[in-house]
mmCIF file of C-alpha atoms in Angstrom:
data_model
loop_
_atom_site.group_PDB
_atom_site.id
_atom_site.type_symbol
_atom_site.label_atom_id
_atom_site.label_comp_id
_atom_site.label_asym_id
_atom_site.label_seq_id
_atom_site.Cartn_x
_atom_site.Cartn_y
_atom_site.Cartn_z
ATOM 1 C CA UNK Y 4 38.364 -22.003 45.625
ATOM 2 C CA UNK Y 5 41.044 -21.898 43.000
ATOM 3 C CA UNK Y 6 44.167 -18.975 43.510
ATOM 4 C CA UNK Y 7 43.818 -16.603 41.090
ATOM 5 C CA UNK Y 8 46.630 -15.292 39.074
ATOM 6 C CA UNK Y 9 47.340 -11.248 37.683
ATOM 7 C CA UNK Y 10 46.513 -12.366 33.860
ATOM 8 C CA UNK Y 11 42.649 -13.939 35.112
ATOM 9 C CA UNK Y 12 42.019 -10.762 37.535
ATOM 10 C CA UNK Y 13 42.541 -8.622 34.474
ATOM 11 C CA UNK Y 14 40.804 -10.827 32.057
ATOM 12 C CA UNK Y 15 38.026 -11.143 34.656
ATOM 13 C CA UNK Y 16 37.839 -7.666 34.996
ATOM 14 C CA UNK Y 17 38.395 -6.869 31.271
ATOM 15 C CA UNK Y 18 34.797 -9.030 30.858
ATOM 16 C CA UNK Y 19 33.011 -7.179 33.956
ATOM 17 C CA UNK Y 20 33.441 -3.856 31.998
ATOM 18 C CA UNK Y 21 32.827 -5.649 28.452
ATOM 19 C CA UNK Y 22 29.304 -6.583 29.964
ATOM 20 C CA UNK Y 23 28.449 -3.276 31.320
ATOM 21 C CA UNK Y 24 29.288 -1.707 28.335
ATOM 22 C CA UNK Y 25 28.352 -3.883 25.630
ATOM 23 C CA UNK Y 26 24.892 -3.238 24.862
ATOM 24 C CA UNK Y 27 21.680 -1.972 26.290
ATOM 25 C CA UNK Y 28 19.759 -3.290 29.028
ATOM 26 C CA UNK Y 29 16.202 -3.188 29.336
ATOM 27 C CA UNK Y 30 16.297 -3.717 33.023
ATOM 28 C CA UNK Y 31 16.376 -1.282 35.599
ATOM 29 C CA UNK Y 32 19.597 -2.593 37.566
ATOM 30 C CA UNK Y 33 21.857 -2.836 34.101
ATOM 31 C CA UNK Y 34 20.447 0.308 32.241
ATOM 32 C CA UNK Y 35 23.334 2.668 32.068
ATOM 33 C CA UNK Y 36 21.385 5.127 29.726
ATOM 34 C CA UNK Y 37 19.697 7.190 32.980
ATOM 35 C CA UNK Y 38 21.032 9.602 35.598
ATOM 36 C CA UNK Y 39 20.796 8.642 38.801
ATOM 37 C CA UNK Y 40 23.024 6.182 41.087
ATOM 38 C CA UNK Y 41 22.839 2.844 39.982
ATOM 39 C CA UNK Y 42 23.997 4.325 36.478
ATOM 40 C CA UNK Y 43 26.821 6.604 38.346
ATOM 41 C CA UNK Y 44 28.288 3.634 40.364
ATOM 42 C CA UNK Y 45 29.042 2.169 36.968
ATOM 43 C CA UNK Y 46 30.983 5.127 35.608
ATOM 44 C CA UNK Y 47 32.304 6.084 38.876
ATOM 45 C CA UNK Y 48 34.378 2.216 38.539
ATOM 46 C CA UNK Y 49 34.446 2.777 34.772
ATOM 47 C CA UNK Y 50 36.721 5.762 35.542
ATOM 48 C CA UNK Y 51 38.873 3.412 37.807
ATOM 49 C CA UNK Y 52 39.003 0.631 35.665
ATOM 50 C CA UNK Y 53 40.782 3.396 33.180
ATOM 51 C CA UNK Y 54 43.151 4.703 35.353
ATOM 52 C CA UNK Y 55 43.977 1.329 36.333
ATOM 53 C CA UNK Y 56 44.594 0.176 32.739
ATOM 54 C CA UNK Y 57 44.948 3.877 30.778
ATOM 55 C CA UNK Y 58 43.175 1.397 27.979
ATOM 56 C CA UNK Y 59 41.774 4.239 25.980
ATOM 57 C CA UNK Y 60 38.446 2.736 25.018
ATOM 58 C CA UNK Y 61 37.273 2.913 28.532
ATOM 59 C CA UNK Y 62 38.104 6.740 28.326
ATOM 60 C CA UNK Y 63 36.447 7.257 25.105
ATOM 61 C CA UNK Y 64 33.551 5.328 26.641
ATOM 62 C CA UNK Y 65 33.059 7.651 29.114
ATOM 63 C CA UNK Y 66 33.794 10.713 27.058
ATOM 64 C CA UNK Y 67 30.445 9.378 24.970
ATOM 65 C CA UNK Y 68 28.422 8.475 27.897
ATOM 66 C CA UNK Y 69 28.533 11.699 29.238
ATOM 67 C CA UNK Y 70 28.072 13.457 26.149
ATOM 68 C CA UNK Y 71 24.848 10.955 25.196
ATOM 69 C CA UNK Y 72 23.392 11.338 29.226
ATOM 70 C CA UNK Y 73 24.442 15.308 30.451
ATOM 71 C CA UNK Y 74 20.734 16.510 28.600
ATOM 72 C CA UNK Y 75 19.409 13.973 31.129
ATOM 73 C CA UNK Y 76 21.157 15.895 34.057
ATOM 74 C CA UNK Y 77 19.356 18.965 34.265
ATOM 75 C CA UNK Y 78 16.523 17.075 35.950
ATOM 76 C CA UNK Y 79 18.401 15.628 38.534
ATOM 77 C CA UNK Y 80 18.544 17.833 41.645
ATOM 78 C CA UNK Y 81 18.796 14.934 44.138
ATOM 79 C CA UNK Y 82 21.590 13.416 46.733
ATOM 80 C CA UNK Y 83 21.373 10.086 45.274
ATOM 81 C CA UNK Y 84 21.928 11.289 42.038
ATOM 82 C CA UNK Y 85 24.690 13.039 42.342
ATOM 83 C CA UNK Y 86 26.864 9.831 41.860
ATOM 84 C CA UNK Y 87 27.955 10.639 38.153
ATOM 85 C CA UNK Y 88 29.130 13.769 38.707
ATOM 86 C CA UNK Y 89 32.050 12.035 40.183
ATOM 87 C CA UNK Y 90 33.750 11.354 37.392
ATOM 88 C CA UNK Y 91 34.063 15.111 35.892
ATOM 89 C CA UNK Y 92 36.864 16.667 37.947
ATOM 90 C CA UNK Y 93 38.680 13.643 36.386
ATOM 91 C CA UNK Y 94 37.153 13.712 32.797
ATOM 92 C CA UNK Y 95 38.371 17.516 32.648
ATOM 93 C CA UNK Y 96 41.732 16.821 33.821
ATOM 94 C CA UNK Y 97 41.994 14.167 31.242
ATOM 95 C CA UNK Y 98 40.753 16.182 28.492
ATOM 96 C CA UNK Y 99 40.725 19.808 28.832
ATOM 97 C CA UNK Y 100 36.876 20.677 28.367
ATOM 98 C CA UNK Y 101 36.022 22.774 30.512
ATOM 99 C CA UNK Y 102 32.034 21.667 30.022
ATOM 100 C CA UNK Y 103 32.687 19.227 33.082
ATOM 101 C CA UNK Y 104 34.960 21.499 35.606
ATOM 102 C CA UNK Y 105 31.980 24.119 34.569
ATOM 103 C CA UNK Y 106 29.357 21.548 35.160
ATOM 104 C CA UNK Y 107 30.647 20.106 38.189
ATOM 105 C CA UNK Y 108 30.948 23.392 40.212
ATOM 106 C CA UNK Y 109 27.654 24.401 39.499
ATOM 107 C CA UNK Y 110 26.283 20.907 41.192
ATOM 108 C CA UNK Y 111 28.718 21.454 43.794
ATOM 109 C CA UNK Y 112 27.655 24.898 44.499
ATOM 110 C CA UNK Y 113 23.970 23.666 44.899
ATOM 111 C CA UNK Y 114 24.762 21.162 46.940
ATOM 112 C CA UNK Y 115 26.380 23.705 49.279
ATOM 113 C CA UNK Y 116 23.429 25.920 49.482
ATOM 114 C CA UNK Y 117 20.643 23.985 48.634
ATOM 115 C CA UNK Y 118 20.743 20.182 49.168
ATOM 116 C CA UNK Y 119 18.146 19.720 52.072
ATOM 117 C CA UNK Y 120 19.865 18.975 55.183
ATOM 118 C CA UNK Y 121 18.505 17.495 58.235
ATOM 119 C CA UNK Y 122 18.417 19.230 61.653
ATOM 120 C CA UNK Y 123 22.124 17.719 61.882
ATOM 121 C CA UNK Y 124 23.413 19.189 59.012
ATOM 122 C CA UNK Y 125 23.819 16.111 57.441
ATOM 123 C CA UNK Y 126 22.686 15.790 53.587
ATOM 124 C CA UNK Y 127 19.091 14.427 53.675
ATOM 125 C CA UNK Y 128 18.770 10.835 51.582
ATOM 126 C CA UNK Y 129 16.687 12.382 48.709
ATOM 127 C CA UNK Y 130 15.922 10.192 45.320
ATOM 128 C CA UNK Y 131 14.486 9.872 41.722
ATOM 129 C CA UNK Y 132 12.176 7.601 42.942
ATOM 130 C CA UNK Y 133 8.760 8.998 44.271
ATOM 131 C CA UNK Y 134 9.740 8.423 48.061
ATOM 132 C CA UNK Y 135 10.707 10.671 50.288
ATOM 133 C CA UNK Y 136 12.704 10.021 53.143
ATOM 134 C CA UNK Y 137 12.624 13.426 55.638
ATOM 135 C CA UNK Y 138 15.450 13.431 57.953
ATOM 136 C CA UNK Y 139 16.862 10.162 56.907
ATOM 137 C CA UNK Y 140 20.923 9.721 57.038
ATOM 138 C CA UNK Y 141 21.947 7.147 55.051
ATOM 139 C CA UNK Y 142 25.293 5.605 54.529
ATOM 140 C CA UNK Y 143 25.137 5.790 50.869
ATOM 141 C CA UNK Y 144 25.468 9.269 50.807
ATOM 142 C CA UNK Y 145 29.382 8.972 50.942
ATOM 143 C CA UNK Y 146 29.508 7.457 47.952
ATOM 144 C CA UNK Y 147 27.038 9.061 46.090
ATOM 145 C CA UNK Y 148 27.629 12.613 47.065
ATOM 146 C CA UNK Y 149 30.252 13.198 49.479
ATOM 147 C CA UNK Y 150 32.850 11.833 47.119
ATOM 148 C CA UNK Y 151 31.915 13.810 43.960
ATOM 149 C CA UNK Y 152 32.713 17.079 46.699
ATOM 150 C CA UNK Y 153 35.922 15.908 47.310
ATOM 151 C CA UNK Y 154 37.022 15.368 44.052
ATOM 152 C CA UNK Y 155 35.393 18.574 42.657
ATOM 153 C CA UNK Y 156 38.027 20.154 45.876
ATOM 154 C CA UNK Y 157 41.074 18.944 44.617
ATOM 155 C CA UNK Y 158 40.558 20.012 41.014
ATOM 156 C CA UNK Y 159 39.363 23.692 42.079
ATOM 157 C CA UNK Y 160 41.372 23.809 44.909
ATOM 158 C CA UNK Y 161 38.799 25.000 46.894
ATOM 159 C CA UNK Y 162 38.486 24.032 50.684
ATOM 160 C CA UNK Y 163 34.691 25.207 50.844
ATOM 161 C CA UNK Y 164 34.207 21.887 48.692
ATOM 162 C CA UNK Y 165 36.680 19.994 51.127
ATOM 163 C CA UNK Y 166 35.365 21.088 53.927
ATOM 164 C CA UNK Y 167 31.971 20.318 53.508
ATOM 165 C CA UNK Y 168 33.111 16.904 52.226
ATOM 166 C CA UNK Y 169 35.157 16.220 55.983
ATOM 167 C CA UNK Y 170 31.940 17.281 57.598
ATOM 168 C CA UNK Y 171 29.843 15.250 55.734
ATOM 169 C CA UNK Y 172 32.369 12.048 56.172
ATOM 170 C CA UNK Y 173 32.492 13.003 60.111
ATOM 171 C CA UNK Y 174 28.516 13.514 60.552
ATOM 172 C CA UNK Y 175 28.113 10.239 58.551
ATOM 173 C CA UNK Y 176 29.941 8.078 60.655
ATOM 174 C CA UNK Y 177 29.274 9.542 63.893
ATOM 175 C CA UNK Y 178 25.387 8.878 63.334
ATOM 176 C CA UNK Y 179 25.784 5.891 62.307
ATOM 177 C CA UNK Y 180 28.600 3.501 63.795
ATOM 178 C CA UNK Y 181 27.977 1.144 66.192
ATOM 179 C CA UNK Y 182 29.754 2.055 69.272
ATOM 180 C CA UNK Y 183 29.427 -1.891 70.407
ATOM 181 C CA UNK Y 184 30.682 -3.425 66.959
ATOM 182 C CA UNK Y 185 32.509 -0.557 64.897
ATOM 183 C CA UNK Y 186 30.204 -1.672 62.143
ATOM 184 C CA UNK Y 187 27.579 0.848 60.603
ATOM 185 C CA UNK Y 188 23.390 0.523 60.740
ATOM 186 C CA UNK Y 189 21.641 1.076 57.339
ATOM 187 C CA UNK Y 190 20.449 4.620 58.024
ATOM 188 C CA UNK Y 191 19.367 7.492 60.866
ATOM 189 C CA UNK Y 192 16.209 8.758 61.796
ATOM 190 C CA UNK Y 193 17.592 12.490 62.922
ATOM 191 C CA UNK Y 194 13.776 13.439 63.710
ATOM 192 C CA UNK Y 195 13.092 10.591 65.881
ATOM 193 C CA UNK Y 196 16.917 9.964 67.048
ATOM 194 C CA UNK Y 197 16.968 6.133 66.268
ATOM 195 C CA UNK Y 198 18.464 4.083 63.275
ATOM 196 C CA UNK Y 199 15.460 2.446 61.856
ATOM 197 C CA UNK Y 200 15.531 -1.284 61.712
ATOM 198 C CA UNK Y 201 19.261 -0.970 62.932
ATOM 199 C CA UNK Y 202 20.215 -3.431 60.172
ATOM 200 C CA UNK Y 203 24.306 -3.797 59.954
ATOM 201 C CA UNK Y 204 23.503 -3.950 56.102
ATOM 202 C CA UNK Y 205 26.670 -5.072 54.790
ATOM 203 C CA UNK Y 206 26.265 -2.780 51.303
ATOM 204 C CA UNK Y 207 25.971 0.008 53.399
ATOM 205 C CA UNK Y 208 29.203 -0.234 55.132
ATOM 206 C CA UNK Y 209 30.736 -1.079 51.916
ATOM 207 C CA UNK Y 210 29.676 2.504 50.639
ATOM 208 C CA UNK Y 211 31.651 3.960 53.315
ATOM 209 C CA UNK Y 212 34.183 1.146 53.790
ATOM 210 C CA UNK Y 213 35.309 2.356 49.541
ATOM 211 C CA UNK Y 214 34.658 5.573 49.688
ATOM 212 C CA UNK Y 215 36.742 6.967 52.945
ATOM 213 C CA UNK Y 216 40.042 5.981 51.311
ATOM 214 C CA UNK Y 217 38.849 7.703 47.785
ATOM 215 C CA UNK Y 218 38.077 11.443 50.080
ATOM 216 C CA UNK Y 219 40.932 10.611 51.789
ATOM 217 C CA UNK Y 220 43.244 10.435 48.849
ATOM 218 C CA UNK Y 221 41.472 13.757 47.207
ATOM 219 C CA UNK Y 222 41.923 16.412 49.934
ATOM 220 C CA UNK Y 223 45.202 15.125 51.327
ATOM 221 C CA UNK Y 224 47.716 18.102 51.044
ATOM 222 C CA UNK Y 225 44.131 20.238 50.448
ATOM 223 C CA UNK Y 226 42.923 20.319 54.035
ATOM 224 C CA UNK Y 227 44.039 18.207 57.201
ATOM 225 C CA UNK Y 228 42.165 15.036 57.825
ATOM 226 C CA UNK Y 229 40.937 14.733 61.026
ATOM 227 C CA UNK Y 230 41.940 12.480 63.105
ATOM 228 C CA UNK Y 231 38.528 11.679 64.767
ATOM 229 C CA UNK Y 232 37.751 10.552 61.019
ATOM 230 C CA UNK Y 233 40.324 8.252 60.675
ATOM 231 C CA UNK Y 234 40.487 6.368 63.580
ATOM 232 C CA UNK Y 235 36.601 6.165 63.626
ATOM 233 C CA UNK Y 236 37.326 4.439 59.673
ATOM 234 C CA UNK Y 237 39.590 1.928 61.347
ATOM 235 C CA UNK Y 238 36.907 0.752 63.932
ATOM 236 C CA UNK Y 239 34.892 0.385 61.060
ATOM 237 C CA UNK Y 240 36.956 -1.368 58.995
ATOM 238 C CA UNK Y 241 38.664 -4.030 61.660
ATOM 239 C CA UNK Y 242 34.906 -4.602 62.902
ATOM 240 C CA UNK Y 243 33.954 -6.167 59.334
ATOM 241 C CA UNK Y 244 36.345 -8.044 59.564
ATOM 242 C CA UNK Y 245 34.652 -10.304 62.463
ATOM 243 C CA UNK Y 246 31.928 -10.977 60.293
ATOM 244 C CA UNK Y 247 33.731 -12.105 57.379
ATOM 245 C CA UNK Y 248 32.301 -15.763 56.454
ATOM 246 C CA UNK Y 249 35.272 -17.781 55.510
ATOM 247 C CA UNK Y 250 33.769 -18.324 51.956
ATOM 248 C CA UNK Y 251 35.514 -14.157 51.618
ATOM 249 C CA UNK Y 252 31.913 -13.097 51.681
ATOM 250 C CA UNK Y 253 29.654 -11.038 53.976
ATOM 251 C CA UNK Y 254 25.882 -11.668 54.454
ATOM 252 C CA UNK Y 255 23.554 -9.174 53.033
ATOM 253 C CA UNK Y 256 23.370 -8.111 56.985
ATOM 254 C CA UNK Y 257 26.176 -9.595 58.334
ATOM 255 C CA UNK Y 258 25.501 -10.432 61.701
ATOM 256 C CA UNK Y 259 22.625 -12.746 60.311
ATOM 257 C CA UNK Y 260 24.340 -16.046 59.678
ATOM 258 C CA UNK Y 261 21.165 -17.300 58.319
ATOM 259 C CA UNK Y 262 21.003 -14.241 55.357
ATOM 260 C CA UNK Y 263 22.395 -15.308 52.156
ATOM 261 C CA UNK Y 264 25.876 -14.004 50.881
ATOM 262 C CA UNK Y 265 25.645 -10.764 49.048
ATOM 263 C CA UNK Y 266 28.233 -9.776 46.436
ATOM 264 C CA UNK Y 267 28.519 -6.014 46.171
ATOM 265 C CA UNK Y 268 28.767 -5.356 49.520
ATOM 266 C CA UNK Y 269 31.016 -8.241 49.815
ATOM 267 C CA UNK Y 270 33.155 -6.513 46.979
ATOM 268 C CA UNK Y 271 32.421 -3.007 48.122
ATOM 269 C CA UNK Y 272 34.023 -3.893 51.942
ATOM 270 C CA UNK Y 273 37.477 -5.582 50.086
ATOM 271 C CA UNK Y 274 38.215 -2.584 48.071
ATOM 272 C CA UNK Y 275 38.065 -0.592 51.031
ATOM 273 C CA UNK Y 276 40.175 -2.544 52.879
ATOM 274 C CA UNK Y 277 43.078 -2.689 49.735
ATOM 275 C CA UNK Y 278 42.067 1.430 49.390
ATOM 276 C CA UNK Y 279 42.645 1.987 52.728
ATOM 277 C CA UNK Y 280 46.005 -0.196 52.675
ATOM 278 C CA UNK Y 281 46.974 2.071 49.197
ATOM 279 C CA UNK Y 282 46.348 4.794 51.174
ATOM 280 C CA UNK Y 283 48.087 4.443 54.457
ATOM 281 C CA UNK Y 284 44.625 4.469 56.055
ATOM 282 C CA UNK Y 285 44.728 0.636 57.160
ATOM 283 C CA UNK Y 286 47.722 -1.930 58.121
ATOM 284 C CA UNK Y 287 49.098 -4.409 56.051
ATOM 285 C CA UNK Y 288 47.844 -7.306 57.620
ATOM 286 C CA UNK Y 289 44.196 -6.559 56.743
ATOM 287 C CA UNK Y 290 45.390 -7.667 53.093
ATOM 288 C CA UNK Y 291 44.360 -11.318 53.175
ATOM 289 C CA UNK Y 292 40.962 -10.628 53.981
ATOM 290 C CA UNK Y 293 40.517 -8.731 50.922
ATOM 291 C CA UNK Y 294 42.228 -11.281 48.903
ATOM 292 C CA UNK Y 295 39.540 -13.568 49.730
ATOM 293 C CA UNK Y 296 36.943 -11.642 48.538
ATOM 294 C CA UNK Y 297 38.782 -11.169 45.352
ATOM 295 C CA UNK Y 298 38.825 -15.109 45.141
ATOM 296 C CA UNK Y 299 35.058 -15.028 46.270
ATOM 297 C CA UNK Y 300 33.759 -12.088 43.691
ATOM 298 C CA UNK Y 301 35.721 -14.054 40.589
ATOM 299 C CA UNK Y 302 33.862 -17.302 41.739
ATOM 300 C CA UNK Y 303 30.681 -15.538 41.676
ATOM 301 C CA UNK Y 304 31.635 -13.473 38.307
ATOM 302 C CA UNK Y 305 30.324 -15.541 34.778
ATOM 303 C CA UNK Y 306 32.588 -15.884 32.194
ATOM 304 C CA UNK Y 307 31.084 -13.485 30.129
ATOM 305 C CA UNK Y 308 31.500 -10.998 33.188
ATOM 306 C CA UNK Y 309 28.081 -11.274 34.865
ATOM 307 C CA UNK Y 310 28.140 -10.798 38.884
ATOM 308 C CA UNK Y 311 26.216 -12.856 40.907
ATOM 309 C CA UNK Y 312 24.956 -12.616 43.833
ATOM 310 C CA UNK Y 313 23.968 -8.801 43.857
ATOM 311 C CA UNK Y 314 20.515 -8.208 45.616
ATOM 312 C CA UNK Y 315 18.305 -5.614 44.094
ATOM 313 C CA UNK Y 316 17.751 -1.354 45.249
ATOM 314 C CA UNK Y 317 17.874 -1.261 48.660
ATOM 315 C CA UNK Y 318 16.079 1.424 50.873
ATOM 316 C CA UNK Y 319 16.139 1.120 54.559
ATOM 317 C CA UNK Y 320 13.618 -1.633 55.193
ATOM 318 C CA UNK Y 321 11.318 -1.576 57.894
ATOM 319 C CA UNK Y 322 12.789 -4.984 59.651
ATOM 320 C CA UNK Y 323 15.794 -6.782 59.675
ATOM 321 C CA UNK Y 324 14.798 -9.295 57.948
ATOM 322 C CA UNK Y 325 12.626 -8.067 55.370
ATOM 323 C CA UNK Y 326 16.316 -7.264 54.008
ATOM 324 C CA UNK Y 327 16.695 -11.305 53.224
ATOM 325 C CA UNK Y 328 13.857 -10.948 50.998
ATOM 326 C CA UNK Y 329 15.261 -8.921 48.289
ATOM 327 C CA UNK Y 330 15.705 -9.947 44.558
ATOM 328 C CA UNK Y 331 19.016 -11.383 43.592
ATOM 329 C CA UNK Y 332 19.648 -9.477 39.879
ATOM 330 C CA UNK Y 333 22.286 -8.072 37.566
ATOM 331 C CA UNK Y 334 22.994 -4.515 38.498
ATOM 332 C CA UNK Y 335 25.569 -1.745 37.814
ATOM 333 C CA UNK Y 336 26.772 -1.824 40.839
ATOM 334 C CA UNK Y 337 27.379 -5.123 41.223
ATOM 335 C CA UNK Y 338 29.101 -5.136 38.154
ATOM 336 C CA UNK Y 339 31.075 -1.774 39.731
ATOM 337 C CA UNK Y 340 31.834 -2.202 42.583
ATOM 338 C CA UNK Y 341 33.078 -6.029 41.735
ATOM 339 C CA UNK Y 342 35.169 -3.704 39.107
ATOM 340 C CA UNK Y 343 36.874 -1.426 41.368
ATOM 341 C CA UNK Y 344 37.858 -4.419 43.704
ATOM 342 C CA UNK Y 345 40.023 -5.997 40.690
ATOM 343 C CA UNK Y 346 41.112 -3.227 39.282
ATOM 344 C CA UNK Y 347 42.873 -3.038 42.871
ATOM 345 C CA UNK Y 348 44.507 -5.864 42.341
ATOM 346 C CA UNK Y 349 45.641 -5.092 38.616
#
């Protein structure tokens, strides 16, 4: 494993967004022309990637995406598809139109009152797709959702927004961490009280792992954190770290050794751990850990900015180790969340 320099973590980086945004994709993983998650977790590090460089292309990118996709919007009244609303508190701060401050409240204010919840309160795991999954709790829901809130707080100052995103954050990891490990299972049954397969699917933990740090950042001096929050972030965070392989990668569930190495998640779990550093979240010495992920993710990153290594749309699955039998393909995410780790490090 060769050390990487600044000037190849921004060319490698520079590539990653080049082949997200290059041309169209017929496939369902790299097709950025829908609205739903795997199209929002590329904007969502789009939108990093700019602030990170303030290149001005990536802006204008996203200024057309949005204006090319919003049509596509209005038909997408689900949690999982919330995820590219999380770029427009920032896209009206950067440019003054008040279409997405406008837009974003009204998704905000529907997710307040009309979301379906499960008996916990939690946001229910709905999707595009034509499944249904009643009283499910999944992780990605921080990411997907709970994030957007936050961000929609700070711009409006409004601390209904922030509060719901705290109790979302809270309800999330309390149903969900692993009292024994500090690491988080897949998803919760709040109906039948159990998590599933109780697969410690590492993607999962990396949507929560990236996006603590982000909420934490947007409601600071909004609302107080709570402290139950943050220390129950830590556990999470310094139990990943034991299954770390010493490759920098995580297994697609990490505590099977025999699973192969999974890049998003593996990407996903480092950004959190250099977010939560950025963010006073998470010590110092967590830092090489995430460097050797960054060394992993470029290894497994083409030339031309592919990312390897990304296994395909993952519900919960009904066994551990039906999880090992996923397809390994190009996705948005991959190529996002691999992003948002080097644009850390830029």
């Amino acid at each position: 494993m060769q050390p990487f320099t600044l000037d190849t973590v921004r060319t490698k980086a520079e590539s990653i967004y080049q082949y997200m945004t290059e041309k169209s994709y017929a496939d369902w993983g790299m097709d950025i022309g829908q609205w739903d998650w795997v199209p929002g977790v590329g904007v969502i590090s789009i939108l990093r990637y700019y602030e990170q460089t303030k290149d001005a292309k990536v802006l204008d990118y996203l200024k057309n995406w949005t204006e090319t996709y919003r049509a596509k919007a209005e038909h997408v009244k689900v949690i999982n598809g919330m995820a590219p609303y999380a770029i427009y508190p920032s896209l009206y701060e950067y440019t003054g139109d008040s279409y997405y401050k406008e837009a974003a409240e009204q998704i905000g204010n529907w997710m307040l009152t009309e979301a379906p919840r499960t008996r916990e309160g939690a946001f229910e795991h709905t999707v595009t797709e034509k499944a249904a999954f009643p009283e499910q709790v999944w992780a990605d829901t921080i990411f997907m959702a709970v994030l957007f809130l936050a961000r929609l707080a700070r711009v409006t100052k409004n601390k209904t927004y922030a509060e719901e995103a705290l109790k979302q954050t809270e309800l999330h990891l309390r149903l969900l961490q692993d009292p024994a490990t500090g690491v988080l299972f897949h998803g919760w049954n709040c109906a039948e009280g159990h998590h599933m397969s109780a697969a410690r699917w590492t993607r999962a933990n990396a949507w929560v792992a990236v996006g603590v740090p982000e909420i934490y950042k947007e409601l600071m001096g909004l609302i107080e954190f709570p402290k139950e929050i943050v220390e129950n972030y830590q556990r999470l965070m310094n139990g990943l770290l034991n299954y770390q392989a010493p490759n920098g990668l995580w297994h697609t569930v990490m505590d099977q050794k025999s699973f192969y190495y999974e890049t998003s998640g593996s990407a996903g779990i480092a950004c959190g751990i250099l977010s939560g550093i950025r963010q006073g979240l998470l010590g110092k010495e967590l830092r090489p850990y995430a460097v050797r992920s960054v060394e992993a993710v470029m290894e497994q990153t083409e030339y031309r900015g592919k990312v390897l290594g990304v296994s395909g749309g993952t519900p919960v699955m009904p066994t551990i180790e039906a999880y090992n039998t996923l397809e390994i393909i190009p996705t948005l995410y991959g190529q996002g969340l691999a992003l948002m780790l080097l644009s850390e490090m830029i």
